[in-house]
Amino acid sequence: MKKDRQPSGAISFFSNFEVKLKIVGLGGTAFLLMTLLLFVVLWMDVLPDNMGGALFTLVIFGGALYYLGSHLPIFKSYLGGRSVFVTVGAAIIAGLGLVPSGAIGTVRNFISTSNFLEFYIVSLIISAILKMDRQLLLKSAVRFLPVAFLAMVANFFIVGLVGQL
């Protein structure tokens, strides 16, 4: 019989680290390597001024702040939780000048020129609707849709009449 080989200390550390730490769906080692890559790119001032650079920056900073917000007891329980910590933390980090102005400009250009916030808000609403119980949605649709259609028809005629004046 063969003896099962035990992993070396370094390998077992990384496998435990990978299992215990999950940030934005990535294992701990992958997230730390991506964070290191982002810091090197920011230090060298070679962050691309496009959607890829902006999303990479947003995912890394947002994921780290979200993880911290979910593990800080006061924020988690009393101050609004993870998403509030991401918003406040990002504002503080940018305000203190801890992030290079080039990265802030890249993110600002991406958010303002590509209507990313509109896309994000619509995605949040749709994901919330899709998470709902199907039977509850069907029951509410039976009551809501006739009223919504009647309101649209009434508004159509009211706007038409007002437009004729």
Short mmCIF file of N, CA and C in Angstrom, two decimals:
data_model
loop_
_atom_site.label_atom_id
_atom_site.label_comp_id
_atom_site.label_asym_id
_atom_site.label_seq_id
_atom_site.Cartn_x
_atom_site.Cartn_y
_atom_site.Cartn_z
N MET A 1 0.82 -1.18 0.00
CA MET A 1 0.00 0.00 0.00
C MET A 1 0.86 1.24 0.00
N LYS A 2 0.39 2.20 -0.74
CA LYS A 2 1.09 3.47 -0.79
C LYS A 2 0.64 4.35 0.35
N LYS A 3 1.61 5.08 0.87
CA LYS A 3 1.26 6.07 1.89
C LYS A 3 0.77 7.32 1.19
N ASP A 4 -0.30 7.91 1.72
CA ASP A 4 -0.75 9.19 1.18
C ASP A 4 0.25 10.26 1.55
N ARG A 5 0.60 11.05 0.56
CA ARG A 5 1.56 12.13 0.81
C ARG A 5 0.83 13.30 1.44
N GLN A 6 1.41 13.81 2.47
CA GLN A 6 0.87 14.99 3.13
C GLN A 6 1.40 16.22 2.42
N PRO A 7 0.55 17.22 2.22
CA PRO A 7 1.04 18.44 1.58
C PRO A 7 2.03 19.15 2.47
N SER A 8 2.95 19.84 1.81
CA SER A 8 3.93 20.60 2.58
C SER A 8 3.24 21.74 3.30
N GLY A 9 3.97 22.37 4.23
CA GLY A 9 3.39 23.44 5.05
C GLY A 9 2.87 24.60 4.24
N ALA A 10 3.63 25.02 3.22
CA ALA A 10 3.21 26.17 2.42
C ALA A 10 1.95 25.86 1.63
N ILE A 11 1.90 24.66 1.05
CA ILE A 11 0.73 24.30 0.25
C ILE A 11 -0.50 24.18 1.14
N SER A 12 -0.37 23.58 2.31
CA SER A 12 -1.54 23.45 3.18
C SER A 12 -1.99 24.82 3.69
N PHE A 13 -1.04 25.74 3.91
CA PHE A 13 -1.43 27.08 4.33
C PHE A 13 -2.27 27.75 3.26
N PHE A 14 -1.81 27.68 1.98
CA PHE A 14 -2.56 28.34 0.92
C PHE A 14 -3.89 27.67 0.66
N SER A 15 -3.97 26.35 0.81
CA SER A 15 -5.27 25.70 0.61
C SER A 15 -6.23 26.08 1.73
N ASN A 16 -5.75 26.17 2.97
CA ASN A 16 -6.61 26.63 4.06
C ASN A 16 -7.00 28.08 3.86
N PHE A 17 -6.06 28.90 3.44
CA PHE A 17 -6.31 30.31 3.20
C PHE A 17 -7.35 30.48 2.10
N GLU A 18 -7.26 29.64 1.07
CA GLU A 18 -8.17 29.70 -0.06
C GLU A 18 -9.59 29.34 0.37
N VAL A 19 -9.72 28.37 1.25
CA VAL A 19 -11.04 27.93 1.70
C VAL A 19 -11.65 28.93 2.68
N LYS A 20 -10.84 29.46 3.59
CA LYS A 20 -11.37 30.33 4.64
C LYS A 20 -11.70 31.73 4.15
N LEU A 21 -10.99 32.25 3.18
CA LEU A 21 -11.16 33.63 2.75
C LEU A 21 -11.74 33.66 1.35
N LYS A 22 -12.96 34.16 1.23
CA LYS A 22 -13.59 34.35 -0.08
C LYS A 22 -14.02 35.80 -0.18
N ILE A 23 -13.50 36.50 -1.19
CA ILE A 23 -13.86 37.89 -1.43
C ILE A 23 -14.32 37.99 -2.88
N VAL A 24 -15.48 38.55 -3.10
CA VAL A 24 -16.14 38.68 -4.41
C VAL A 24 -16.09 37.37 -5.21
N GLY A 25 -16.28 36.27 -4.53
CA GLY A 25 -16.30 34.97 -5.19
C GLY A 25 -14.95 34.39 -5.51
N LEU A 26 -13.89 35.10 -5.18
CA LEU A 26 -12.54 34.61 -5.44
C LEU A 26 -11.94 34.06 -4.16
N GLY A 27 -11.07 33.09 -4.30
CA GLY A 27 -10.34 32.60 -3.14
C GLY A 27 -9.35 33.63 -2.65
N GLY A 28 -8.87 33.43 -1.45
CA GLY A 28 -7.97 34.39 -0.83
C GLY A 28 -6.70 34.64 -1.61
N THR A 29 -6.08 33.59 -2.10
CA THR A 29 -4.82 33.75 -2.84
C THR A 29 -5.05 34.52 -4.13
N ALA A 30 -6.08 34.17 -4.87
CA ALA A 30 -6.36 34.86 -6.13
C ALA A 30 -6.67 36.33 -5.88
N PHE A 31 -7.45 36.62 -4.84
CA PHE A 31 -7.78 38.02 -4.56
C PHE A 31 -6.54 38.80 -4.15
N LEU A 32 -5.69 38.19 -3.33
CA LEU A 32 -4.47 38.90 -2.92
C LEU A 32 -3.53 39.14 -4.10
N LEU A 33 -3.43 38.18 -5.01
CA LEU A 33 -2.60 38.38 -6.20
C LEU A 33 -3.16 39.49 -7.09
N MET A 34 -4.48 39.53 -7.23
CA MET A 34 -5.09 40.60 -8.02
C MET A 34 -4.92 41.96 -7.34
N THR A 35 -5.00 41.99 -6.01
CA THR A 35 -4.78 43.23 -5.27
C THR A 35 -3.35 43.70 -5.44
N LEU A 36 -2.41 42.77 -5.35
CA LEU A 36 -1.01 43.11 -5.56
C LEU A 36 -0.79 43.65 -6.98
N LEU A 37 -1.41 43.02 -7.96
CA LEU A 37 -1.31 43.50 -9.34
C LEU A 37 -1.88 44.92 -9.46
N LEU A 38 -3.01 45.18 -8.83
CA LEU A 38 -3.59 46.53 -8.89
C LEU A 38 -2.66 47.55 -8.25
N PHE A 39 -2.07 47.22 -7.10
CA PHE A 39 -1.17 48.17 -6.45
C PHE A 39 0.08 48.44 -7.31
N VAL A 40 0.59 47.41 -7.97
CA VAL A 40 1.75 47.61 -8.85
C VAL A 40 1.36 48.49 -10.03
N VAL A 41 0.20 48.23 -10.61
CA VAL A 41 -0.26 49.04 -11.75
C VAL A 41 -0.48 50.49 -11.32
N LEU A 42 -1.05 50.70 -10.13
CA LEU A 42 -1.25 52.07 -9.65
C LEU A 42 0.08 52.74 -9.32
N TRP A 43 1.01 51.99 -8.75
CA TRP A 43 2.32 52.54 -8.40
C TRP A 43 3.09 52.95 -9.66
N MET A 44 2.98 52.13 -10.71
CA MET A 44 3.68 52.44 -11.96
C MET A 44 2.91 53.46 -12.81
N ASP A 45 1.68 53.78 -12.40
CA ASP A 45 0.82 54.73 -13.10
C ASP A 45 0.56 54.29 -14.54
N VAL A 46 0.21 53.01 -14.70
CA VAL A 46 -0.09 52.47 -16.02
C VAL A 46 -1.50 51.87 -16.08
N LEU A 47 -2.39 52.31 -15.20
CA LEU A 47 -3.76 51.82 -15.23
C LEU A 47 -4.42 52.30 -16.52
N PRO A 48 -4.97 51.38 -17.32
CA PRO A 48 -5.59 51.81 -18.58
C PRO A 48 -6.83 52.67 -18.32
N ASP A 49 -7.00 53.70 -19.12
CA ASP A 49 -8.13 54.61 -18.97
C ASP A 49 -9.30 54.11 -19.80
N ASN A 50 -9.79 52.92 -19.45
CA ASN A 50 -10.92 52.34 -20.16
C ASN A 50 -11.78 51.54 -19.17
N MET A 51 -12.77 50.85 -19.70
CA MET A 51 -13.69 50.10 -18.86
C MET A 51 -12.97 49.00 -18.08
N GLY A 52 -12.01 48.34 -18.67
CA GLY A 52 -11.28 47.27 -17.99
C GLY A 52 -10.54 47.77 -16.77
N GLY A 53 -9.81 48.86 -16.92
CA GLY A 53 -9.08 49.42 -15.79
C GLY A 53 -10.00 49.89 -14.69
N ALA A 54 -11.10 50.53 -15.08
CA ALA A 54 -12.04 51.04 -14.08
C ALA A 54 -12.73 49.89 -13.34
N LEU A 55 -13.19 48.88 -14.07
CA LEU A 55 -13.86 47.75 -13.41
C LEU A 55 -12.89 46.97 -12.52
N PHE A 56 -11.66 46.81 -12.97
CA PHE A 56 -10.66 46.12 -12.15
C PHE A 56 -10.45 46.86 -10.84
N THR A 57 -10.33 48.18 -10.92
CA THR A 57 -10.15 49.00 -9.72
C THR A 57 -11.37 48.92 -8.82
N LEU A 58 -12.56 49.03 -9.40
CA LEU A 58 -13.79 49.01 -8.61
C LEU A 58 -14.00 47.66 -7.93
N VAL A 59 -13.72 46.57 -8.64
CA VAL A 59 -13.93 45.24 -8.06
C VAL A 59 -12.97 44.99 -6.90
N ILE A 60 -11.71 45.36 -7.07
CA ILE A 60 -10.73 45.10 -6.01
C ILE A 60 -11.01 45.96 -4.79
N PHE A 61 -11.14 47.28 -4.98
CA PHE A 61 -11.39 48.15 -3.83
C PHE A 61 -12.77 47.87 -3.22
N GLY A 62 -13.78 47.72 -4.06
CA GLY A 62 -15.12 47.44 -3.55
C GLY A 62 -15.20 46.11 -2.83
N GLY A 63 -14.55 45.08 -3.37
CA GLY A 63 -14.56 43.77 -2.72
C GLY A 63 -13.87 43.79 -1.38
N ALA A 64 -12.72 44.46 -1.31
CA ALA A 64 -11.99 44.54 -0.03
C ALA A 64 -12.79 45.32 1.00
N LEU A 65 -13.36 46.45 0.60
CA LEU A 65 -14.15 47.24 1.55
C LEU A 65 -15.43 46.51 1.96
N TYR A 66 -16.05 45.79 1.05
CA TYR A 66 -17.25 45.01 1.36
C TYR A 66 -16.92 43.92 2.37
N TYR A 67 -15.79 43.26 2.16
CA TYR A 67 -15.37 42.21 3.09
C TYR A 67 -15.09 42.80 4.48
N LEU A 68 -14.39 43.93 4.51
CA LEU A 68 -14.12 44.58 5.80
C LEU A 68 -15.42 45.00 6.48
N GLY A 69 -16.33 45.58 5.72
CA GLY A 69 -17.60 46.02 6.29
C GLY A 69 -18.44 44.88 6.83
N SER A 70 -18.30 43.71 6.26
CA SER A 70 -19.07 42.57 6.75
C SER A 70 -18.45 41.93 7.98
N HIS A 71 -17.21 42.31 8.30
CA HIS A 71 -16.54 41.73 9.46
C HIS A 71 -16.27 42.72 10.58
N LEU A 72 -16.53 44.00 10.38
CA LEU A 72 -16.37 44.99 11.45
C LEU A 72 -17.67 45.05 12.24
N PRO A 73 -17.62 44.74 13.54
CA PRO A 73 -18.85 44.59 14.32
C PRO A 73 -19.74 45.83 14.34
N ILE A 74 -19.17 47.00 14.50
CA ILE A 74 -20.00 48.20 14.62
C ILE A 74 -20.68 48.51 13.28
N PHE A 75 -19.94 48.44 12.19
CA PHE A 75 -20.55 48.70 10.88
C PHE A 75 -21.57 47.64 10.54
N LYS A 76 -21.25 46.39 10.83
CA LYS A 76 -22.13 45.29 10.47
C LYS A 76 -23.47 45.40 11.18
N SER A 77 -23.45 45.83 12.44
CA SER A 77 -24.67 45.80 13.24
C SER A 77 -25.42 47.13 13.29
N TYR A 78 -24.69 48.23 13.38
CA TYR A 78 -25.36 49.49 13.70
C TYR A 78 -25.30 50.55 12.61
N LEU A 79 -24.30 50.56 11.77
CA LEU A 79 -24.11 51.68 10.85
C LEU A 79 -24.49 51.37 9.41
N GLY A 80 -25.32 50.40 9.18
CA GLY A 80 -25.83 50.17 7.83
C GLY A 80 -25.19 49.04 7.08
N GLY A 81 -24.15 48.44 7.61
CA GLY A 81 -23.60 47.25 7.00
C GLY A 81 -22.57 47.49 5.92
N ARG A 82 -22.44 46.47 5.09
CA ARG A 82 -21.35 46.40 4.13
C ARG A 82 -21.41 47.48 3.07
N SER A 83 -22.57 47.69 2.48
CA SER A 83 -22.64 48.65 1.37
C SER A 83 -22.37 50.07 1.84
N VAL A 84 -22.78 50.40 3.06
CA VAL A 84 -22.49 51.73 3.60
C VAL A 84 -20.98 51.86 3.83
N PHE A 85 -20.35 50.80 4.30
CA PHE A 85 -18.90 50.85 4.52
C PHE A 85 -18.15 51.02 3.21
N VAL A 86 -18.64 50.38 2.15
CA VAL A 86 -18.00 50.54 0.84
C VAL A 86 -18.09 52.00 0.39
N THR A 87 -19.26 52.59 0.52
CA THR A 87 -19.45 53.98 0.08
C THR A 87 -18.61 54.94 0.90
N VAL A 88 -18.69 54.81 2.23
CA VAL A 88 -17.96 55.72 3.11
C VAL A 88 -16.45 55.46 3.00
N GLY A 89 -16.06 54.20 2.97
CA GLY A 89 -14.64 53.87 2.88
C GLY A 89 -14.01 54.36 1.59
N ALA A 90 -14.72 54.21 0.48
CA ALA A 90 -14.19 54.69 -0.80
C ALA A 90 -14.05 56.21 -0.80
N ALA A 91 -15.03 56.89 -0.22
CA ALA A 91 -14.95 58.36 -0.15
C ALA A 91 -13.78 58.80 0.72
N ILE A 92 -13.56 58.12 1.83
CA ILE A 92 -12.45 58.48 2.72
C ILE A 92 -11.11 58.20 2.04
N ILE A 93 -10.99 57.04 1.41
CA ILE A 93 -9.73 56.68 0.74
C ILE A 93 -9.41 57.68 -0.37
N ALA A 94 -10.42 58.04 -1.16
CA ALA A 94 -10.19 59.00 -2.24
C ALA A 94 -9.93 60.40 -1.68
N GLY A 95 -10.64 60.78 -0.63
CA GLY A 95 -10.47 62.10 -0.04
C GLY A 95 -9.12 62.30 0.61
N LEU A 96 -8.58 61.24 1.20
CA LEU A 96 -7.27 61.34 1.84
C LEU A 96 -6.12 61.26 0.84
N GLY A 97 -6.44 60.98 -0.41
CA GLY A 97 -5.40 60.92 -1.44
C GLY A 97 -4.61 59.62 -1.41
N LEU A 98 -5.19 58.55 -0.87
CA LEU A 98 -4.49 57.27 -0.81
C LEU A 98 -4.50 56.54 -2.16
N VAL A 99 -5.37 56.97 -3.05
CA VAL A 99 -5.43 56.40 -4.39
C VAL A 99 -4.93 57.46 -5.36
N PRO A 100 -4.09 57.08 -6.31
CA PRO A 100 -3.59 58.07 -7.28
C PRO A 100 -4.72 58.75 -8.05
N SER A 101 -4.51 59.98 -8.40
CA SER A 101 -5.54 60.75 -9.10
C SER A 101 -5.87 60.14 -10.47
N GLY A 102 -4.92 59.46 -11.08
CA GLY A 102 -5.19 58.80 -12.36
C GLY A 102 -6.25 57.72 -12.23
N ALA A 103 -6.19 56.95 -11.14
CA ALA A 103 -7.18 55.89 -10.92
C ALA A 103 -8.55 56.50 -10.64
N ILE A 104 -8.57 57.57 -9.86
CA ILE A 104 -9.84 58.23 -9.57
C ILE A 104 -10.43 58.81 -10.85
N GLY A 105 -9.59 59.39 -11.70
CA GLY A 105 -10.06 59.92 -12.98
C GLY A 105 -10.59 58.83 -13.89
N THR A 106 -9.92 57.68 -13.91
CA THR A 106 -10.39 56.56 -14.73
C THR A 106 -11.77 56.10 -14.29
N VAL A 107 -11.94 55.93 -12.98
CA VAL A 107 -13.23 55.48 -12.45
C VAL A 107 -14.29 56.55 -12.69
N ARG A 108 -13.96 57.81 -12.46
CA ARG A 108 -14.92 58.90 -12.67
C ARG A 108 -15.36 58.96 -14.13
N ASN A 109 -14.42 58.86 -15.06
CA ASN A 109 -14.77 58.87 -16.49
C ASN A 109 -15.67 57.70 -16.85
N PHE A 110 -15.35 56.53 -16.32
CA PHE A 110 -16.14 55.34 -16.62
C PHE A 110 -17.57 55.49 -16.11
N ILE A 111 -17.72 55.95 -14.88
CA ILE A 111 -19.06 56.05 -14.30
C ILE A 111 -19.86 57.16 -14.98
N SER A 112 -19.23 58.27 -15.31
CA SER A 112 -20.00 59.39 -15.87
C SER A 112 -20.27 59.25 -17.37
N THR A 113 -19.36 58.68 -18.13
CA THR A 113 -19.56 58.62 -19.58
C THR A 113 -20.29 57.38 -20.06
N SER A 114 -20.27 56.31 -19.31
CA SER A 114 -20.88 55.07 -19.79
C SER A 114 -22.23 54.77 -19.13
N ASN A 115 -22.74 55.68 -18.31
CA ASN A 115 -24.01 55.47 -17.61
C ASN A 115 -23.99 54.18 -16.80
N PHE A 116 -22.86 53.89 -16.19
CA PHE A 116 -22.71 52.66 -15.42
C PHE A 116 -23.65 52.64 -14.23
N LEU A 117 -23.89 53.78 -13.59
CA LEU A 117 -24.77 53.80 -12.42
C LEU A 117 -26.20 53.41 -12.79
N GLU A 118 -26.68 53.85 -13.94
CA GLU A 118 -28.02 53.45 -14.38
C GLU A 118 -28.09 51.94 -14.58
N PHE A 119 -27.07 51.40 -15.24
CA PHE A 119 -27.02 49.96 -15.44
C PHE A 119 -26.99 49.22 -14.11
N TYR A 120 -26.20 49.71 -13.16
CA TYR A 120 -26.06 49.07 -11.86
C TYR A 120 -27.38 49.10 -11.09
N ILE A 121 -28.07 50.22 -11.11
CA ILE A 121 -29.34 50.33 -10.39
C ILE A 121 -30.39 49.41 -11.00
N VAL A 122 -30.47 49.37 -12.32
CA VAL A 122 -31.41 48.47 -12.99
C VAL A 122 -31.07 47.02 -12.67
N SER A 123 -29.79 46.68 -12.64
CA SER A 123 -29.37 45.31 -12.29
C SER A 123 -29.78 44.95 -10.88
N LEU A 124 -29.63 45.88 -9.95
CA LEU A 124 -30.05 45.61 -8.57
C LEU A 124 -31.55 45.36 -8.48
N ILE A 125 -32.34 46.17 -9.17
CA ILE A 125 -33.79 46.01 -9.12
C ILE A 125 -34.20 44.69 -9.75
N ILE A 126 -33.64 44.37 -10.89
CA ILE A 126 -33.99 43.12 -11.57
C ILE A 126 -33.57 41.91 -10.74
N SER A 127 -32.38 41.96 -10.15
CA SER A 127 -31.95 40.82 -9.33
C SER A 127 -32.83 40.66 -8.10
N ALA A 128 -33.31 41.76 -7.54
CA ALA A 128 -34.22 41.67 -6.39
C ALA A 128 -35.55 41.04 -6.81
N ILE A 129 -36.03 41.39 -8.00
CA ILE A 129 -37.28 40.81 -8.48
C ILE A 129 -37.10 39.33 -8.78
N LEU A 130 -35.97 38.97 -9.39
CA LEU A 130 -35.75 37.56 -9.74
C LEU A 130 -35.53 36.68 -8.52
N LYS A 131 -35.13 37.26 -7.40
CA LYS A 131 -34.95 36.48 -6.18
C LYS A 131 -36.26 36.19 -5.46
N MET A 132 -37.33 36.91 -5.84
CA MET A 132 -38.61 36.76 -5.15
C MET A 132 -39.23 35.40 -5.47
N ASP A 133 -40.10 34.99 -4.58
CA ASP A 133 -40.82 33.74 -4.75
C ASP A 133 -41.74 33.85 -5.97
N ARG A 134 -41.73 32.84 -6.81
CA ARG A 134 -42.50 32.86 -8.06
C ARG A 134 -43.99 32.96 -7.79
N GLN A 135 -44.49 32.22 -6.83
CA GLN A 135 -45.93 32.25 -6.52
C GLN A 135 -46.37 33.62 -6.03
N LEU A 136 -45.53 34.27 -5.23
CA LEU A 136 -45.84 35.61 -4.75
C LEU A 136 -45.89 36.60 -5.92
N LEU A 137 -44.96 36.47 -6.85
CA LEU A 137 -44.97 37.35 -8.03
C LEU A 137 -46.22 37.15 -8.87
N LEU A 138 -46.64 35.89 -9.05
CA LEU A 138 -47.84 35.63 -9.84
C LEU A 138 -49.08 36.20 -9.17
N LYS A 139 -49.20 36.03 -7.85
CA LYS A 139 -50.36 36.57 -7.13
C LYS A 139 -50.39 38.09 -7.21
N SER A 140 -49.25 38.72 -7.07
CA SER A 140 -49.22 40.18 -7.11
C SER A 140 -49.43 40.69 -8.53
N ALA A 141 -48.97 39.96 -9.54
CA ALA A 141 -49.14 40.40 -10.93
C ALA A 141 -50.61 40.39 -11.32
N VAL A 142 -51.37 39.41 -10.82
CA VAL A 142 -52.79 39.34 -11.13
C VAL A 142 -53.51 40.58 -10.61
N ARG A 143 -53.09 41.09 -9.48
CA ARG A 143 -53.72 42.29 -8.91
C ARG A 143 -53.14 43.58 -9.48
N PHE A 144 -51.87 43.59 -9.79
CA PHE A 144 -51.19 44.83 -10.18
C PHE A 144 -51.35 45.16 -11.66
N LEU A 145 -51.22 44.19 -12.53
CA LEU A 145 -51.21 44.46 -13.97
C LEU A 145 -52.49 45.11 -14.49
N PRO A 146 -53.70 44.65 -14.11
CA PRO A 146 -54.89 45.35 -14.61
C PRO A 146 -54.94 46.82 -14.20
N VAL A 147 -54.55 47.12 -12.98
CA VAL A 147 -54.54 48.51 -12.52
C VAL A 147 -53.50 49.31 -13.30
N ALA A 148 -52.35 48.74 -13.54
CA ALA A 148 -51.31 49.43 -14.29
C ALA A 148 -51.75 49.71 -15.72
N PHE A 149 -52.38 48.73 -16.37
CA PHE A 149 -52.86 48.95 -17.74
C PHE A 149 -53.96 50.00 -17.80
N LEU A 150 -54.89 49.97 -16.85
CA LEU A 150 -55.94 50.99 -16.81
C LEU A 150 -55.34 52.38 -16.61
N ALA A 151 -54.34 52.49 -15.76
CA ALA A 151 -53.69 53.78 -15.53
C ALA A 151 -52.99 54.26 -16.79
N MET A 152 -52.36 53.35 -17.54
CA MET A 152 -51.70 53.75 -18.79
C MET A 152 -52.72 54.23 -19.82
N VAL A 153 -53.83 53.52 -19.96
CA VAL A 153 -54.86 53.92 -20.92
C VAL A 153 -55.45 55.27 -20.53
N ALA A 154 -55.76 55.44 -19.24
CA ALA A 154 -56.31 56.72 -18.77
C ALA A 154 -55.32 57.86 -19.01
N ASN A 155 -54.06 57.63 -18.72
CA ASN A 155 -53.05 58.67 -18.96
C ASN A 155 -52.90 58.98 -20.45
N PHE A 156 -53.03 57.97 -21.28
CA PHE A 156 -52.96 58.19 -22.73
C PHE A 156 -54.04 59.16 -23.18
N PHE A 157 -55.27 58.92 -22.71
CA PHE A 157 -56.37 59.80 -23.11
C PHE A 157 -56.27 61.18 -22.46
N ILE A 158 -55.85 61.25 -21.21
CA ILE A 158 -55.72 62.54 -20.53
C ILE A 158 -54.66 63.40 -21.21
N VAL A 159 -53.51 62.81 -21.51
CA VAL A 159 -52.44 63.56 -22.18
C VAL A 159 -52.90 63.97 -23.58
N GLY A 160 -53.64 63.11 -24.27
CA GLY A 160 -54.17 63.47 -25.59
C GLY A 160 -55.13 64.64 -25.52
N LEU A 161 -56.01 64.63 -24.52
CA LEU A 161 -56.96 65.74 -24.36
C LEU A 161 -56.25 67.04 -23.99
N VAL A 162 -55.29 66.96 -23.08
CA VAL A 162 -54.55 68.16 -22.69
C VAL A 162 -53.73 68.68 -23.87
N GLY A 163 -53.23 67.80 -24.68
CA GLY A 163 -52.45 68.21 -25.85
C GLY A 163 -53.31 68.91 -26.90
N GLN A 164 -54.60 68.62 -26.94
CA GLN A 164 -55.51 69.26 -27.89
C GLN A 164 -55.84 70.69 -27.50
N LEU A 165 -55.64 71.05 -26.24
CA LEU A 165 -55.99 72.40 -25.78
C LEU A 165 -55.08 73.44 -26.30
#
